XYZ file of C-alpha atoms in Angstrom:
173
model
C -12.324 1.804 17.888
C -12.462 4.774 20.224
C -14.058 4.737 23.677
C -12.672 7.703 25.621
C -14.822 10.522 24.219
C -18.590 10.842 24.584
C -18.895 11.184 20.785
C -17.197 7.792 20.211
C -19.502 5.134 18.774
C -17.446 2.261 20.259
C -18.089 0.409 16.989
C -14.957 -0.887 15.241
C -14.163 0.254 11.721
C -11.797 -1.280 9.168
C -9.190 0.883 7.447
C -6.289 0.114 5.153
C -2.953 1.325 6.482
C -0.421 2.028 3.730
C 2.433 3.427 5.806
C 3.484 3.364 9.427
C 5.293 5.467 11.964
C 6.888 3.117 14.507
C 8.543 4.542 17.575
C 7.778 7.996 18.940
C 5.659 9.063 15.937
C 6.072 12.779 16.359
C 6.155 12.598 20.156
C 2.485 11.666 20.532
C 3.511 9.279 23.302
C 2.183 6.145 21.612
C 4.028 3.273 19.955
C 2.011 3.895 16.764
C 0.312 6.919 15.296
C -2.300 6.547 12.541
C -3.184 9.543 10.379
C -6.783 8.833 9.415
C -8.603 10.806 6.752
C -11.780 12.682 7.666
C -14.064 9.880 6.496
C -12.355 7.268 8.674
C -12.081 9.643 11.635
C -15.772 10.515 11.368
C -16.739 6.828 11.132
C -15.486 6.391 14.705
C -18.203 8.777 15.943
C -21.826 8.342 16.901
C -24.288 9.520 14.220
C -24.189 13.299 13.715
C -21.309 13.706 16.194
C -18.368 13.383 13.818
C -17.627 17.129 14.059
C -17.224 16.801 17.836
C -14.802 13.923 17.418
C -12.861 15.385 14.496
C -12.401 18.653 16.386
C -10.156 16.878 18.895
C -7.672 15.864 16.207
C -5.969 13.216 18.350
C -7.680 10.172 19.847
C -6.505 7.154 21.738
C -7.884 4.162 19.880
C -7.836 0.429 20.241
C -6.775 -1.429 17.128
C -6.202 -4.963 15.926
C -4.342 -5.964 12.802
C -6.340 -8.200 10.460
C -5.492 -9.873 7.165
C -6.483 -8.077 3.991
C -9.113 -9.814 1.883
C -9.848 -7.986 -1.354
C -12.222 -9.381 -3.997
C -9.888 -8.387 -6.852
C -6.348 -9.221 -7.913
C -3.168 -7.271 -7.149
C -3.114 -3.992 -9.077
C -0.156 -1.810 -10.023
C -1.023 1.897 -10.318
C 1.678 3.726 -12.225
C 3.021 6.954 -10.760
C 2.491 10.042 -12.939
C 6.264 10.619 -12.966
C 7.104 7.201 -14.420
C 8.893 7.093 -17.768
C 11.116 4.688 -19.766
C 14.032 5.237 -17.350
C 12.102 5.558 -14.058
C 9.443 3.075 -12.955
C 7.306 3.852 -9.896
C 4.018 2.287 -8.864
C 1.616 1.896 -5.975
C 0.836 -1.756 -5.258
C -2.808 -2.214 -4.332
C -5.172 -4.949 -3.182
C -2.703 -7.615 -2.030
C -4.402 -10.082 0.298
C -2.999 -11.570 3.482
C -0.507 -9.888 5.775
C -0.114 -6.866 3.498
C 3.499 -5.975 4.316
C 5.867 -6.395 1.392
C 9.526 -6.942 2.168
C 10.776 -7.169 -1.414
C 9.441 -6.093 -4.796
C 11.348 -7.021 -7.958
C 10.914 -6.176 -11.625
C 11.856 -8.311 -14.619
C 11.992 -7.354 -18.274
C 10.100 -9.623 -20.636
C 12.421 -8.928 -23.541
C 16.079 -9.513 -24.291
C 18.540 -12.025 -22.946
C 19.188 -10.157 -19.692
C 15.969 -10.815 -17.809
C 17.257 -10.928 -14.235
C 15.026 -9.842 -11.373
C 15.902 -6.281 -10.305
C 15.134 -5.196 -6.737
C 12.938 -2.126 -6.449
C 13.230 0.407 -3.615
C 10.442 1.079 -1.157
C 9.645 4.750 -1.641
C 6.777 5.443 0.808
C 3.488 3.818 1.748
C 2.603 1.265 -0.925
C 4.857 2.950 -3.506
C 7.898 1.172 -4.962
C 10.381 2.547 -7.518
C 13.415 1.701 -9.636
C 15.751 3.518 -12.024
C 15.608 1.465 -15.227
C 18.787 0.664 -17.159
C 18.424 1.364 -20.920
C 18.323 -2.342 -21.824
C 15.314 -3.028 -19.563
C 12.161 -2.842 -21.669
C 8.503 -3.835 -21.186
C 6.539 -5.947 -20.826
C 7.418 -6.148 -17.133
C 6.751 -8.897 -14.635
C 6.707 -7.995 -10.943
C 7.556 -10.361 -8.096
C 6.245 -9.601 -4.598
C 7.639 -11.148 -1.410
C 5.866 -10.649 1.916
C 7.835 -9.341 4.875
C 6.797 -11.766 7.623
C 6.105 -15.090 5.896
C 8.313 -14.680 2.787
C 5.468 -15.766 0.508
C 6.220 -14.982 -3.121
C 3.866 -14.064 -5.935
C 4.668 -13.254 -9.576
C 2.496 -11.028 -11.746
C 3.712 -12.063 -15.196
C 3.820 -9.414 -17.937
C 1.561 -7.151 -15.871
C 2.891 -3.954 -17.483
C 2.435 -4.195 -21.266
C 4.621 -2.780 -24.035
C 2.512 0.372 -24.157
C 2.291 1.013 -20.392
C 1.677 4.630 -19.441
C 2.007 6.853 -16.347
C -1.203 7.235 -14.363
C -2.722 3.972 -15.592
C -3.516 0.934 -13.454
C -2.628 -2.602 -14.504
C -4.452 -5.547 -12.993
C -2.618 -8.819 -12.490
C -4.171 -12.275 -12.619
C -2.887 -13.228 -9.140
C -3.217 -12.526 -5.420
C -1.915 -14.010 -2.182
């Protein structure tokens, strides 16, 4: 919510944050810096005054972290660059605290079906270089950062998974 400018509506809005910039955040002098898109930025304004607010570019806002509560299950949106040896996806719609501390992938075929840790790439994107023996279907295990809650989306990526497609699990926190 913004209050400092005359164009501010002083009505709170809810946005989903997918990445953060702790610390100096580009020397803006604040402990956090949120890059809001034009729609979210404009929603902070009084009716028909969004251009006045957006023209400033930088606003001091008040914010409060709230738990996510999506009506659907966790979804895995495959990166366009994914292929049989490189797996990258955006993890969407997880309820609760929202911060993932660990994401792991498991092959549904073969005798070597250990959980393999994925790397946090950016935002809600996680990736892994796949060894040749790791084949779909894939299960994905999510562990939250703060509470260490664990959730498994079994066989969420089918044998014929493809880049650019989204795969919906049957689970959520």
